[in-house]
Amino acid sequence: MRKSKKKSFEELVKENKQQLLKDREALELLEERWEQRMLKKLD
């Protein structure tokens, strides 16, 4: 068996970002959750 090359954190973030940009629905959901979290912190 071949050893799989571990990806750096930056590579994983970049990959994740690309997938999210393709999936607008998931991106909108994340933005909504983030906004809710920020509003809770302000209260």
mmCIF file with all atom_site columns, C-alpha atoms in Angstrom:
data_model
loop_
_atom_site.group_PDB
_atom_site.id
_atom_site.type_symbol
_atom_site.label_atom_id
_atom_site.label_alt_id
_atom_site.label_comp_id
_atom_site.label_asym_id
_atom_site.label_entity_id
_atom_site.label_seq_id
_atom_site.pdbx_PDB_ins_code
_atom_site.Cartn_x
_atom_site.Cartn_y
_atom_site.Cartn_z
_atom_site.occupancy
_atom_site.B_iso_or_equiv
_atom_site.pdbx_formal_charge
_atom_site.auth_seq_id
_atom_site.auth_comp_id
_atom_site.auth_asym_id
_atom_site.auth_atom_id
_atom_site.pdbx_PDB_model_num
ATOM 1  C CA . MET A 1 1  ? 0.000   0.000  0.000  1.00 0.00 ? 1  MET A CA 1
ATOM 2  C CA . ARG A 1 2  ? 1.094   3.455  -0.851 1.00 0.00 ? 2  ARG A CA 1
ATOM 3  C CA . LYS A 1 3  ? 1.449   6.100  1.833  1.00 0.00 ? 3  LYS A CA 1
ATOM 4  C CA . SER A 1 4  ? -1.009  8.927  1.320  1.00 0.00 ? 4  SER A CA 1
ATOM 5  C CA . LYS A 1 5  ? 0.482   12.397 1.326  1.00 0.00 ? 5  LYS A CA 1
ATOM 6  C CA . LYS A 1 6  ? -0.893  14.473 4.164  1.00 0.00 ? 6  LYS A CA 1
ATOM 7  C CA . LYS A 1 7  ? -2.310  17.795 3.120  1.00 0.00 ? 7  LYS A CA 1
ATOM 8  C CA . SER A 1 8  ? -1.422  20.989 4.875  1.00 0.00 ? 8  SER A CA 1
ATOM 9  C CA . PHE A 1 9  ? -4.116  22.929 6.673  1.00 0.00 ? 9  PHE A CA 1
ATOM 10 C CA . GLU A 1 10 ? -3.941  25.635 3.995  1.00 0.00 ? 10 GLU A CA 1
ATOM 11 C CA . GLU A 1 11 ? -4.569  23.071 1.256  1.00 0.00 ? 11 GLU A CA 1
ATOM 12 C CA . LEU A 1 12 ? -7.595  21.711 3.102  1.00 0.00 ? 12 LEU A CA 1
ATOM 13 C CA . VAL A 1 13 ? -9.005  25.206 3.619  1.00 0.00 ? 13 VAL A CA 1
ATOM 14 C CA . LYS A 1 14 ? -8.478  26.044 -0.050 1.00 0.00 ? 14 LYS A CA 1
ATOM 15 C CA . GLU A 1 15 ? -10.209 22.829 -1.145 1.00 0.00 ? 15 GLU A CA 1
ATOM 16 C CA . ASN A 1 16 ? -13.105 23.423 1.223  1.00 0.00 ? 16 ASN A CA 1
ATOM 17 C CA . LYS A 1 17 ? -13.476 26.991 -0.017 1.00 0.00 ? 17 LYS A CA 1
ATOM 18 C CA . GLN A 1 18 ? -13.640 25.816 -3.632 1.00 0.00 ? 18 GLN A CA 1
ATOM 19 C CA . GLN A 1 19 ? -16.341 23.277 -2.787 1.00 0.00 ? 19 GLN A CA 1
ATOM 20 C CA . LEU A 1 20 ? -18.373 25.894 -0.928 1.00 0.00 ? 20 LEU A CA 1
ATOM 21 C CA . LEU A 1 21 ? -18.135 28.343 -3.803 1.00 0.00 ? 21 LEU A CA 1
ATOM 22 C CA . LYS A 1 22 ? -19.617 25.637 -6.030 1.00 0.00 ? 22 LYS A CA 1
ATOM 23 C CA . ASP A 1 23 ? -22.368 24.898 -3.510 1.00 0.00 ? 23 ASP A CA 1
ATOM 24 C CA . ARG A 1 24 ? -24.113 28.237 -2.964 1.00 0.00 ? 24 ARG A CA 1
ATOM 25 C CA . GLU A 1 25 ? -26.781 26.710 -0.714 1.00 0.00 ? 25 GLU A CA 1
ATOM 26 C CA . ALA A 1 26 ? -24.221 25.415 1.775  1.00 0.00 ? 26 ALA A CA 1
ATOM 27 C CA . LEU A 1 27 ? -22.426 28.767 1.689  1.00 0.00 ? 27 LEU A CA 1
ATOM 28 C CA . GLU A 1 28 ? -25.637 30.655 2.449  1.00 0.00 ? 28 GLU A CA 1
ATOM 29 C CA . LEU A 1 29 ? -26.394 28.315 5.348  1.00 0.00 ? 29 LEU A CA 1
ATOM 30 C CA . LEU A 1 30 ? -22.922 28.880 6.799  1.00 0.00 ? 30 LEU A CA 1
ATOM 31 C CA . GLU A 1 31 ? -23.301 32.650 6.459  1.00 0.00 ? 31 GLU A CA 1
ATOM 32 C CA . GLU A 1 32 ? -26.664 32.498 8.211  1.00 0.00 ? 32 GLU A CA 1
ATOM 33 C CA . ARG A 1 33 ? -25.241 30.466 11.109 1.00 0.00 ? 33 ARG A CA 1
ATOM 34 C CA . TRP A 1 34 ? -22.293 32.830 11.383 1.00 0.00 ? 34 TRP A CA 1
ATOM 35 C CA . GLU A 1 35 ? -24.607 35.867 11.478 1.00 0.00 ? 35 GLU A CA 1
ATOM 36 C CA . GLN A 1 36 ? -26.713 34.260 14.218 1.00 0.00 ? 36 GLN A CA 1
ATOM 37 C CA . ARG A 1 37 ? -23.582 33.591 16.256 1.00 0.00 ? 37 ARG A CA 1
ATOM 38 C CA . MET A 1 38 ? -22.415 37.187 15.863 1.00 0.00 ? 38 MET A CA 1
ATOM 39 C CA . LEU A 1 39 ? -25.831 38.514 16.904 1.00 0.00 ? 39 LEU A CA 1
ATOM 40 C CA . LYS A 1 40 ? -25.799 36.341 20.027 1.00 0.00 ? 40 LYS A CA 1
ATOM 41 C CA . LYS A 1 41 ? -22.375 37.705 20.969 1.00 0.00 ? 41 LYS A CA 1
ATOM 42 C CA . LEU A 1 42 ? -23.639 41.273 20.627 1.00 0.00 ? 42 LEU A CA 1
ATOM 43 C CA . ASP A 1 43 ? -26.537 40.656 23.026 1.00 0.00 ? 43 ASP A CA 1
#
